[in-house]
XYZ file of C-alpha atoms in Angstrom:
113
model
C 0.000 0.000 0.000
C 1.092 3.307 -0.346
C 1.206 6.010 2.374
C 1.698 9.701 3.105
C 3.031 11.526 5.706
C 3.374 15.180 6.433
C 5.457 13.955 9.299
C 8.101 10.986 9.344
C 5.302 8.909 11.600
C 2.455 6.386 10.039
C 0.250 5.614 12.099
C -2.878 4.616 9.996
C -0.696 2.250 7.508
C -1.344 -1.066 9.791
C -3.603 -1.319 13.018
C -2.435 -1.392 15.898
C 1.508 -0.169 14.291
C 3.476 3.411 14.269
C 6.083 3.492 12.451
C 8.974 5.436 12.210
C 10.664 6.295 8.717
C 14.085 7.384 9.521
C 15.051 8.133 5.924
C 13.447 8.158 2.392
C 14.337 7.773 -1.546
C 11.271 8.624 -3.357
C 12.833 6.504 -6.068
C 12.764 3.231 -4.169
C 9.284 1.784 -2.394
C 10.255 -0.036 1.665
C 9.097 -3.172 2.085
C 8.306 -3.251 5.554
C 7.425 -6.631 7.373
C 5.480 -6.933 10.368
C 5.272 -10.304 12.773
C 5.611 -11.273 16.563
C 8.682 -10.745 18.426
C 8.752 -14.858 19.566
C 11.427 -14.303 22.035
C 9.173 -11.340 24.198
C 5.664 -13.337 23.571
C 7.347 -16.531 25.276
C 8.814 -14.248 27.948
C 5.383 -13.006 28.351
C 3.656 -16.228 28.727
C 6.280 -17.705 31.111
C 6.104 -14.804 33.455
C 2.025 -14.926 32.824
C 2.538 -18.805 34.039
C 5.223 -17.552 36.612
C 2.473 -15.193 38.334
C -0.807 -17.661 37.940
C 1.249 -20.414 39.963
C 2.262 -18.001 42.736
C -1.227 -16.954 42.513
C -2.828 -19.911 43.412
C -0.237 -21.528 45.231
C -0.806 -18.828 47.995
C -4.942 -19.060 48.132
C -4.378 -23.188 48.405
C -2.357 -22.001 50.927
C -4.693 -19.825 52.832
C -7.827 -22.183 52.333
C -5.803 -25.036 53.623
C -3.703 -23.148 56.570
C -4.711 -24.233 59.996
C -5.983 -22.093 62.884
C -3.477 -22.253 65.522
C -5.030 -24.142 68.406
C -4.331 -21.786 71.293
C -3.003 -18.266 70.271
C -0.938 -16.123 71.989
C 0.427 -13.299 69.488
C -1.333 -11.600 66.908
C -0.011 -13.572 64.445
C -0.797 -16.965 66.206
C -4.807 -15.526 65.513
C -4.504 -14.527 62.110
C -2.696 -17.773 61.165
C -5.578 -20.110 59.751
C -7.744 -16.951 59.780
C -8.980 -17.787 56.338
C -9.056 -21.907 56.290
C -11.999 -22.997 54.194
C -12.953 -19.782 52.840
C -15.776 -19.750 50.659
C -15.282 -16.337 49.112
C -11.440 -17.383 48.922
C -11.830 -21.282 47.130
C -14.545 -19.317 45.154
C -11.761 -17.086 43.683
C -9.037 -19.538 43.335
C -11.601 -21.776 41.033
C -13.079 -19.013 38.856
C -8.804 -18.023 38.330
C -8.367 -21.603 37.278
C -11.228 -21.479 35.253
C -11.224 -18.361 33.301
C -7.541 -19.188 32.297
C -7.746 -22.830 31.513
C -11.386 -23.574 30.659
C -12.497 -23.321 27.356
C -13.922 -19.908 25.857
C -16.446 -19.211 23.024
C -14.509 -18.378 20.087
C -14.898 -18.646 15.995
C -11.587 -19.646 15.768
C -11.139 -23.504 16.540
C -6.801 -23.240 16.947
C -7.980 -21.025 19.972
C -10.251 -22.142 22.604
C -7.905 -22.904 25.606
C -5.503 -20.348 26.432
């Protein structure tokens, strides 16, 4: 396609992409090629992973953490404070299930995240 600027910025070319034209020779068209950046979209998933484990890992752990028996300290109370938590095991599930349960899509290649 061919573009104008009155600036050296396109930002109407491609949705969603600015880009920058650092130099130009009327004579000779730019082919410009757009695509993921693998390396950063894997880095992103793996630290989306990273976060959902620690995520749930520490409700399990609050559900399942038991009251101390006798407290003394403040902390001896609030330790347990939230075993069996509704509200709580109610959270962790609809977590695991927005991220890993199937979602109503056209596209067949992309139902489970």
């Amino acid at each position: 396609i061919a573009v104008q600027s009155e600036t050296n910025t396109f930002s109407n070319a491609i949705t969603g992409v600015t880009l920058q034209a650092n130099s130009a020779d009327p004579g000779n068209p730019v082919e410009v090629t757009v695509g993921l950046a693998d390396d950063d979209f894997v880095q992103l998933v793996s630290d989306f992973v990273d976060q959902f484990n620690t995520t749930t890992d520490m409700l399990a752990n609050y559900i399942t953490e038991k009251p101390i028996a006798d407290p003394a300290t403040d902390e001896d109370y609030r330790t347990g404070i939230l075993n069996g938590d509704f509200d709580l095991q109610s959270t962790k599930s609809e977590i695991r299930m927005r991220t890993t349960g199937y979602i109503d899509t056209t596209q067949p290649d992309y139902q489970i995240l």
